[in-house]
Coordinates of C-alpha atoms and ligand atoms in Angstrom, one line a residue:
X1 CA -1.5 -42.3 31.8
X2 CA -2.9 -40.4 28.6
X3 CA -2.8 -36.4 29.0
X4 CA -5.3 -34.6 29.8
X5 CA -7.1 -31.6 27.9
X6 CA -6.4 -29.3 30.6
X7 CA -2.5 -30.5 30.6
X8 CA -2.3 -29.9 27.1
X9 CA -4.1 -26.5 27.2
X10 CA -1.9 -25.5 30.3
X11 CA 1.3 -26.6 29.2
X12 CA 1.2 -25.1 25.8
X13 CA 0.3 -22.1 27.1
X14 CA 2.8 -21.5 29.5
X15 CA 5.4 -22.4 26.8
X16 CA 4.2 -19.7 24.7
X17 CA 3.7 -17.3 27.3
X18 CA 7.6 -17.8 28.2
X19 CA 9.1 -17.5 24.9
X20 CA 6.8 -14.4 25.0
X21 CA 4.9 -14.7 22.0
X22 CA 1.3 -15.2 23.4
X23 CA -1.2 -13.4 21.8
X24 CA -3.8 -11.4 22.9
X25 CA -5.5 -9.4 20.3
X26 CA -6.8 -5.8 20.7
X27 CA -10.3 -5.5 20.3
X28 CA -12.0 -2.6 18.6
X29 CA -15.0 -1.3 19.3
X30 CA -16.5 0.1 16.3
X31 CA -16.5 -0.7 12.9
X32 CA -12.9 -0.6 11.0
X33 CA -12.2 2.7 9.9
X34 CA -8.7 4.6 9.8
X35 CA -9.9 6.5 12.5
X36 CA -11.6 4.1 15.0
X37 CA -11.8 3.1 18.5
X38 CA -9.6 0.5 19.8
X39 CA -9.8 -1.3 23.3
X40 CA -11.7 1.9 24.4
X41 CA -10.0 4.4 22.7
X42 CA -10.2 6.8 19.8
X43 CA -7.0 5.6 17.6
X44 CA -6.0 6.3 14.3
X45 CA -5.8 2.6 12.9
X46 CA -2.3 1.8 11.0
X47 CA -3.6 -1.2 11.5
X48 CA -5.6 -2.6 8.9
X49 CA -5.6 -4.0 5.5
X50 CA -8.4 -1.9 4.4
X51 CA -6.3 0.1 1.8
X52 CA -9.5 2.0 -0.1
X53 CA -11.8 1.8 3.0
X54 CA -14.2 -0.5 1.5
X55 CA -14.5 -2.3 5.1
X56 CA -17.1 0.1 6.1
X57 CA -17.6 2.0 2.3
X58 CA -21.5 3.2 1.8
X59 CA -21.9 1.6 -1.3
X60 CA -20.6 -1.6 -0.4
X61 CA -23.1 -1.7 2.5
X62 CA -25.9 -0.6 0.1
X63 CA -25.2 -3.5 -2.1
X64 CA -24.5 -5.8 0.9
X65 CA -27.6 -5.3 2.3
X66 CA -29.7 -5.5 -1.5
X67 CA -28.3 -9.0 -2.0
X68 CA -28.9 -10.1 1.5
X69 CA -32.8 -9.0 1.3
X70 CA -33.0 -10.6 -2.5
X71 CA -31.1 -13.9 -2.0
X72 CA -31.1 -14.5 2.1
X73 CA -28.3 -14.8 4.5
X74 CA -26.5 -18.2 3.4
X75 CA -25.9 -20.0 -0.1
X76 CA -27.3 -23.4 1.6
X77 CA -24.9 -25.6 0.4
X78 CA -21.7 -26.0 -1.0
X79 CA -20.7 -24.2 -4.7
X80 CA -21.5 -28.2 -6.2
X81 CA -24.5 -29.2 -4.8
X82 CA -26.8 -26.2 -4.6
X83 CA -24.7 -23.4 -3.4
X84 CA -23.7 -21.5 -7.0
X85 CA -26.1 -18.4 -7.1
X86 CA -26.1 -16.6 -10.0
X87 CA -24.3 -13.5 -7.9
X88 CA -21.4 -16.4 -7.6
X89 CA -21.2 -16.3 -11.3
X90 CA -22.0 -12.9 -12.3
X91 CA -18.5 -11.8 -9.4
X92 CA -16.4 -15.0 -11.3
X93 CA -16.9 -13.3 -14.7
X94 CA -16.9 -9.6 -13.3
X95 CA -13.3 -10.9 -11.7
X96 CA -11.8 -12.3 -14.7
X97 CA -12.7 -9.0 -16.7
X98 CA -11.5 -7.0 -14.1
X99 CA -8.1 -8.9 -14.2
X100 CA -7.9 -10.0 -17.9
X101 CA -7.7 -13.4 -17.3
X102 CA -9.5 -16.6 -19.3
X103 CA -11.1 -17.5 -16.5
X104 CA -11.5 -16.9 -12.3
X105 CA -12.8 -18.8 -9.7
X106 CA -14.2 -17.0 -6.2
X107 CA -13.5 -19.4 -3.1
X108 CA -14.1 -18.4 1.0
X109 CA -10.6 -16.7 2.1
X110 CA -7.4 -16.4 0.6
X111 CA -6.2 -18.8 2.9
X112 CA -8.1 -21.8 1.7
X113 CA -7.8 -20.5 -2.1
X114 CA -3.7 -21.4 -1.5
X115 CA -4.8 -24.4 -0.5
X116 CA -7.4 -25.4 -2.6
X117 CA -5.4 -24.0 -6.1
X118 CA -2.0 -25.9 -5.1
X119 CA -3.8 -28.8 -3.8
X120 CA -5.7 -29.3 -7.2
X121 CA -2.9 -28.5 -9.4
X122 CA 0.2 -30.4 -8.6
X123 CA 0.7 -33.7 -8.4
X124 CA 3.7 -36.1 -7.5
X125 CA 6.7 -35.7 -10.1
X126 CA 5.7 -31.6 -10.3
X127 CA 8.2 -29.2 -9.1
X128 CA 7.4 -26.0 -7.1
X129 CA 10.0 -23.2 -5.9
X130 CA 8.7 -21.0 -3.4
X131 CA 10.1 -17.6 -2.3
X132 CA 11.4 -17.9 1.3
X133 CA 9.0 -14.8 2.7
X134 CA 5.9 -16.6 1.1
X135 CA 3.0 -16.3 3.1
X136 CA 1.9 -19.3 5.5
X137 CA -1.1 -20.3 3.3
X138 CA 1.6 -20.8 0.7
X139 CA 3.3 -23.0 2.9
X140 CA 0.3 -25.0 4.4
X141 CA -1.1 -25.1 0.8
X142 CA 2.2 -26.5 -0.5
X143 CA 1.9 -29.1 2.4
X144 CA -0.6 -30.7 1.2
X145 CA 0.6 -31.5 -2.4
X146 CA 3.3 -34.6 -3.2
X147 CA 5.0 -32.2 -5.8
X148 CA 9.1 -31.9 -5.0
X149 CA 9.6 -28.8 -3.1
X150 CA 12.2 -26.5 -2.9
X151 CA 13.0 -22.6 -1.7
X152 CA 14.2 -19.6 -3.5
X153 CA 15.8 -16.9 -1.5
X154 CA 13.4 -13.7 -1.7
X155 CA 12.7 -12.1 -4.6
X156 CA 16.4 -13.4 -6.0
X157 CA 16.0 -14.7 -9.5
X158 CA 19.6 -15.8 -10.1
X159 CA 19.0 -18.5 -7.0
X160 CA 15.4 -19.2 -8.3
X161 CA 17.1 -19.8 -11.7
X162 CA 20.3 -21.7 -10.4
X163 CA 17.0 -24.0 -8.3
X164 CA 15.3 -24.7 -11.9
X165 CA 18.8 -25.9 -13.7
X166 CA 19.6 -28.1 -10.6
X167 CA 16.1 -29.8 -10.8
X168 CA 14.3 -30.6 -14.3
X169 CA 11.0 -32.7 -14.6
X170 CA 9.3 -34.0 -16.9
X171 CA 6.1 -32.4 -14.9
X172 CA 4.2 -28.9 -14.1
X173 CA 6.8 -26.5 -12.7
X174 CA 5.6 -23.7 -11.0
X175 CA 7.2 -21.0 -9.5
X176 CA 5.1 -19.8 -6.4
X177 CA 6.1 -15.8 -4.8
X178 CA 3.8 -13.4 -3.3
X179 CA 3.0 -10.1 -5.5
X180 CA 3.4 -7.8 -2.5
X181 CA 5.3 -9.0 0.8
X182 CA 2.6 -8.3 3.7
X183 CA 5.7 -7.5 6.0
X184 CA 8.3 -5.6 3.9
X185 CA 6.3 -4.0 1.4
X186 CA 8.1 -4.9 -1.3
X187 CA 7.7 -6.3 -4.4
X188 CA 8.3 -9.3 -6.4
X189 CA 10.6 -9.1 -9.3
X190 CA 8.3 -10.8 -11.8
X191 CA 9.2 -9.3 -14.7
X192 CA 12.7 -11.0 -14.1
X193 CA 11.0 -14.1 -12.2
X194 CA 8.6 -15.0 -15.1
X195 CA 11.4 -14.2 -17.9
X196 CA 13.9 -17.0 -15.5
X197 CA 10.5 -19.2 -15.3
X198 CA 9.4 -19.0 -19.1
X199 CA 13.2 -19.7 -19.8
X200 CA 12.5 -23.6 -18.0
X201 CA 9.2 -23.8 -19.3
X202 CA 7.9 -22.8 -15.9
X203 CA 4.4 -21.7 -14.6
X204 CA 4.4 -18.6 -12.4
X205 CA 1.8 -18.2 -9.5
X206 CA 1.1 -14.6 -7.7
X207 CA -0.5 -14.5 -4.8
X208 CA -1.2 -10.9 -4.9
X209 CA -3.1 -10.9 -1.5
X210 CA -1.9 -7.0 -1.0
X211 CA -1.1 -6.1 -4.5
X212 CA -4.7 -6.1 -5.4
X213 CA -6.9 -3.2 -5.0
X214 CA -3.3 -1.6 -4.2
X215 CA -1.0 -2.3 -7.6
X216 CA -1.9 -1.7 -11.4
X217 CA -4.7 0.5 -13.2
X218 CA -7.4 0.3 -10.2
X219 CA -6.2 -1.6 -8.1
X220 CA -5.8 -4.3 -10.8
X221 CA -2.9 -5.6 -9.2
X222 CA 1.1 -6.5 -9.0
X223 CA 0.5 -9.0 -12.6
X224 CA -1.2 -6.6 -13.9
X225 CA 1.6 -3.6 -13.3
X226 CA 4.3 -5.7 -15.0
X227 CA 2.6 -6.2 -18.2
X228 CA 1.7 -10.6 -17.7
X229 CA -2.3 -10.2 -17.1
X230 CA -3.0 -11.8 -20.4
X231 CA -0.5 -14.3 -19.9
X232 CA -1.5 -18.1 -19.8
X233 CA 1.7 -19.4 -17.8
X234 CA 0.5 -16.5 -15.0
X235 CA -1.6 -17.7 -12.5
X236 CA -3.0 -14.8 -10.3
X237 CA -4.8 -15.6 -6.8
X238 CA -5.8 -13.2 -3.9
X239 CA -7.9 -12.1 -1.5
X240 CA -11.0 -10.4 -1.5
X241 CA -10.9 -10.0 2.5
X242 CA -8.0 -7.3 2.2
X243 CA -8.7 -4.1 -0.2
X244 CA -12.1 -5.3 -1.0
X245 CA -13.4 -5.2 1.8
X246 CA -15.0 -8.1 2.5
X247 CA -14.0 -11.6 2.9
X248 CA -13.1 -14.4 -0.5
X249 CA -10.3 -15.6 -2.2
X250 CA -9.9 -15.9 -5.7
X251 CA -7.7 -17.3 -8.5
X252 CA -7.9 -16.3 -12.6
X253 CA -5.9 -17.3 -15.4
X254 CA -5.5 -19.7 -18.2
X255 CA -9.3 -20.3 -19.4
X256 CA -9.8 -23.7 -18.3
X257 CA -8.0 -23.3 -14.6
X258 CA -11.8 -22.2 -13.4
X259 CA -12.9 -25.8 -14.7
X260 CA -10.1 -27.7 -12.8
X261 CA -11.0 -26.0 -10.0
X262 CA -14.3 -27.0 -9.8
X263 CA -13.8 -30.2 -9.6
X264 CA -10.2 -30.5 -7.7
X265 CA -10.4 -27.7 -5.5
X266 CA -11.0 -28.9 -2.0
X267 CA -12.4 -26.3 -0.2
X268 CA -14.4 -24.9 -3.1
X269 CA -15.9 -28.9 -2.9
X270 CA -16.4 -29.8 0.9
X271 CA -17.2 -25.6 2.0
X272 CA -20.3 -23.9 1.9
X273 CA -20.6 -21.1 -0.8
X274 CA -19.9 -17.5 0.4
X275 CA -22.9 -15.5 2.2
X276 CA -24.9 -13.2 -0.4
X277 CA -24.0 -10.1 1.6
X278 CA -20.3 -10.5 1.0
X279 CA -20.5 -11.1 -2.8
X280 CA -22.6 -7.8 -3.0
X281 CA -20.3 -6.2 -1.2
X282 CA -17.4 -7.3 -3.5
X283 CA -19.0 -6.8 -6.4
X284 CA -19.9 -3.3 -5.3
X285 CA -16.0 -2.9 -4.4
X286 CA -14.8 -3.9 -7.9
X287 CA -17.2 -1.0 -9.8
X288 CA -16.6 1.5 -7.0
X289 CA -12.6 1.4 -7.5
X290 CA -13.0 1.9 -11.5
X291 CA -15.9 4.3 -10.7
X292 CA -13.9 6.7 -8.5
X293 CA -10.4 7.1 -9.6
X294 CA -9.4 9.1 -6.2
X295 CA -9.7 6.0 -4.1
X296 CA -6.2 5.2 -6.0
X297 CA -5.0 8.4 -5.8
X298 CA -5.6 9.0 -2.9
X299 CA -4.0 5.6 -1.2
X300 CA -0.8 6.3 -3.2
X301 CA -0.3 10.2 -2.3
X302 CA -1.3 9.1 1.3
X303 CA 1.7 6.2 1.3
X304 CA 4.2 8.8 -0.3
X305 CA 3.5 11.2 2.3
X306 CA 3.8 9.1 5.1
X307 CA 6.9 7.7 3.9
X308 CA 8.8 10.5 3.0
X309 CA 7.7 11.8 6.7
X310 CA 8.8 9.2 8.1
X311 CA 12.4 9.1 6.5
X312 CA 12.5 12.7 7.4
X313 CA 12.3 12.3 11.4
X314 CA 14.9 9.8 10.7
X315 CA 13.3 6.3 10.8
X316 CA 14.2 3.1 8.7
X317 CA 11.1 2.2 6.8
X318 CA 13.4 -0.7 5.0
X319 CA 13.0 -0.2 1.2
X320 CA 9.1 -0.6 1.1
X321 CA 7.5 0.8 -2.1
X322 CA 3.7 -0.1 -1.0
X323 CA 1.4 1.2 1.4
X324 CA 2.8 -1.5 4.0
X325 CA 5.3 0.9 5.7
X326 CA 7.5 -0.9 8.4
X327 CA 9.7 1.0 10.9
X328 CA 12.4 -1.0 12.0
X329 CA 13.3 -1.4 15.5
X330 CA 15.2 -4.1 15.5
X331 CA 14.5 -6.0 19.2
X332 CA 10.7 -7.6 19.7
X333 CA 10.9 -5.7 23.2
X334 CA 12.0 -2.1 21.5
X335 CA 8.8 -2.5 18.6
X336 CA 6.2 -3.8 21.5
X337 CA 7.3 -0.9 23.4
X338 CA 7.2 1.9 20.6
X339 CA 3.7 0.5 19.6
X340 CA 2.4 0.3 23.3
X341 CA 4.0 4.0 23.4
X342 CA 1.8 4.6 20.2
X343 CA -1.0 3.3 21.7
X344 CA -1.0 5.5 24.4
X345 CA -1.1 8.8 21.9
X346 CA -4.2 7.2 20.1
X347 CA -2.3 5.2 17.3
X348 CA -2.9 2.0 16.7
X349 CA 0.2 0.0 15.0
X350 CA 1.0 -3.4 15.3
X351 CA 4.6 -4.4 16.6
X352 CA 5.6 -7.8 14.8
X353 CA 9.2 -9.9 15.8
X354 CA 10.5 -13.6 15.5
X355 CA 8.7 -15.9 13.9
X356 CA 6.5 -13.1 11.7
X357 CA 9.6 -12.0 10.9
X358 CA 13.7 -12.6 11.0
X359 CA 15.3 -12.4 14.2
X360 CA 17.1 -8.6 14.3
X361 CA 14.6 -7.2 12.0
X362 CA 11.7 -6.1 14.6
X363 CA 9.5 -3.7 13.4
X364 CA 6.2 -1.8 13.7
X365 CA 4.1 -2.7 10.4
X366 CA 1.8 0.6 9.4
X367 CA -0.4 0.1 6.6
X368 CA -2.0 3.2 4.4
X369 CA -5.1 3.5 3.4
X370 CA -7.2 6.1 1.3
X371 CA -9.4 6.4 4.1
X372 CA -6.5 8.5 6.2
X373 CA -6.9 12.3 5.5
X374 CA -3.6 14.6 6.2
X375 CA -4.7 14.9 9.8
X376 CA -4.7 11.3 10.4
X377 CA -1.2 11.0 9.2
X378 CA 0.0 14.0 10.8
X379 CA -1.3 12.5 14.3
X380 CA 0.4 9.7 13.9
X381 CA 4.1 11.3 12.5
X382 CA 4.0 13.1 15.5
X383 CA 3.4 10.5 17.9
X384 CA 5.8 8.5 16.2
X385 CA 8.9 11.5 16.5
X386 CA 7.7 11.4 20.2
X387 CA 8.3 7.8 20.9
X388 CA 11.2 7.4 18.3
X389 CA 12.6 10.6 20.4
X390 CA 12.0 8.8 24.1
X391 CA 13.3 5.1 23.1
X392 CA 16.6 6.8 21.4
X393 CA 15.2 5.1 17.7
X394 CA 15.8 8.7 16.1
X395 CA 17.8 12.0 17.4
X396 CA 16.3 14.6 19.5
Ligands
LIG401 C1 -3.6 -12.2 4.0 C2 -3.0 -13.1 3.0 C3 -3.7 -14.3 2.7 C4 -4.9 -14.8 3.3 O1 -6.1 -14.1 2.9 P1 -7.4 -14.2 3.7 O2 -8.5 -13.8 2.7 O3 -7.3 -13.3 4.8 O4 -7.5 -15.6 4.1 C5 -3.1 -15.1 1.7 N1 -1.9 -14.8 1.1 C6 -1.3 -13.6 1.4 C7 0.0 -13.3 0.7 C8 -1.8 -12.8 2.4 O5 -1.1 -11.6 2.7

């Protein structure tokens, strides 16, 4: 007898509800802000990816709501058929400026631009070497391609260069690691992973999901900070959904990697075109950050702040040098606890264990914004000496 739906739904619930890691996401109830309210109460939200508060920014709405009035509420088809607006174009060449690349290529999420960029580019016979903390659209996008694929422990050079003398092709060899790690807040090495990659004649792909907006001259991003923007052996993709504000991927480089993508990328060929709304809004988002300096400012005295605090009432915050600021707890049930705990004296910060991240390393993830003011922050430092006081995290 075949299973049923309900079997299937029932059984692999229950399985996830034992090993504990069923989710059930918190729901807020108004828009997302760094102060906001959360399940029904007022929080200040460490939440979020909305490092310059663009989610909810006036002149992102303003611009938003101009292109939805001038050019409707959907594209109509996808980018090949009838879906590429001029706005599509006009944010394409607007992007590639921004990031000083040859060329750049807007598609729906950052998700599908992993997919869609790796999918179109590599072939059987390529070689790709991923860092082992890459993100899961990485993964799923490397899933999909017949190149040979092999793992680089994170952000280690000498065992990504040891991985490109043990395998040579005569094909593309790319070298794949995120810009900024969404759950350490570190970096990527690149100016020592593109010198090991150049050495082997290797291309180097940055998916700077939350290095942009956050890393270089406004927000220009982690390729950008270490000096390869111009580069044509750089390939740069990202998110728009993240710092921007809104939702959209991207990927810019070498001039003619647009034109591939056009007519390889899979997504970009079988998805409907982004709404109007969001490509006002993210072409609001890239003049309002070059426009008003303080939005940078701001989101970098805001993470040094908190930081510093944080290492001052005694708490690990594990090396990060971005506005993603983990506090280590160690055990899933001690960093569910502490952020229940937080919850409870209006701060919203997410707990994360295994499989988001290595067994042993537990930790609440608190992301910065320029949004917080001082009061914010000091809200949630106190809180957070409270519950690191009451679960024995720091001394009393
Ligand atoms: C968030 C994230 C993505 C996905 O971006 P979306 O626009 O939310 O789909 C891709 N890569 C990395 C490294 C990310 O952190």
């Amino acid at each position: 007898m075949s299973t049923s739906l309900s079997e299937r739904l029932n059984a692999e619930l229950s399985s996830l509800r034992e090993s504990g890691l069923l989710i059930s996401p918190r729901v807020l109830d108004a828009a997302n802000r760094a102060r906001t309210r959360v399940d029904g109460r007022e929080v200040v939200n460490l939440a979020s990816n909305n490092y310059l508060g663009f989610a909810d920014h006036p002149a992102l709405k303003a611009r938003a709501a101009e292109y939805l009035e001038k050019w409707g509420v959907g594209a109509g088809a996808v980018r090949t058929i009838a879906g590429t607006l001029r706005i599509h174009e006009e944010l394409e060449e607007q992007i590639a400026a921004f990031k000083h690349t040859g060329s750049a290529l807007v598609l729906h999420s950052g998700f599908t631009t992993n997919q869609g960029v790796l999918g179109a580019l590599l072939r059987e016979g390529d070689l790709v070497i991923s860092d082992e903390l890459n993100h899961a659209s990485i993964i799923d996008g490397l899933r999909l391609t017949k190149a040979t694929k092999k793992v680089y422990r994170h952000a280690d050079a000498a065992d990504l260069e040891r991985l490109l003398q043990e395998h040579d092709t005569d094909g593309l060899k790319l070298v794949v690691t995120d810009g900024v790690f969404s759950m350490d807040g570190d970096l990527a090495p690149l100016d020592a992973l593109v010198a090991v990659a150049r050495k082997h004649g290797a291309v180097t792909y940055v998916d700077d999901a939350h290095g942009s907006g956050v890393m270089g001259e406004s927000g220009r991003g982690t390729v950008h900070h270490f000096g390869f923007e111009y580069a044509d052996d750089v390939i740069q993709v990202g998110t728009l959904s993240k710092a921007w504000g809104g939702v959209g991927g991207y990927a810019a480089g070498h001039a003619n990697l647009r034109q591939l993508l056009i007519n390889r990328a899979r997504p970009y060929l079988f998805s409907t075109a982004q709404a109007p709304a969001t490509v006002g809004a993210l072409a609001a988002a890239l003049e309002e950050v070059q426009r008003d300096p303080t939005l940078m400012e701001r989101l970098w005295d805001n993470t040094r702040y908190f930081k510093a605090e944080l290492a001052r009432l005694g708490f690990d915050t594990m090396g990060s040098v971005t506005p993603i600021t983990p506090v280590l707890f160690g055990e899933p049930a001690a960093a569910f606890e502490a952020s229940r705990r937080l919850f409870e004296q209006g701060v919203f910060a997410v707990g994360l264990g295994f499989p988001t991240v290595p067994r042993g390393s537990a930790r609440i993830r608190n992301i910065v914004t320029a949004e917080h003011t001082r009061d914010d922050l000091d809200h949630a430092l106190q809180a957070y000496q409270t519950v690191g006081r009451s679960l024995g995290v720091t001394a009393a």
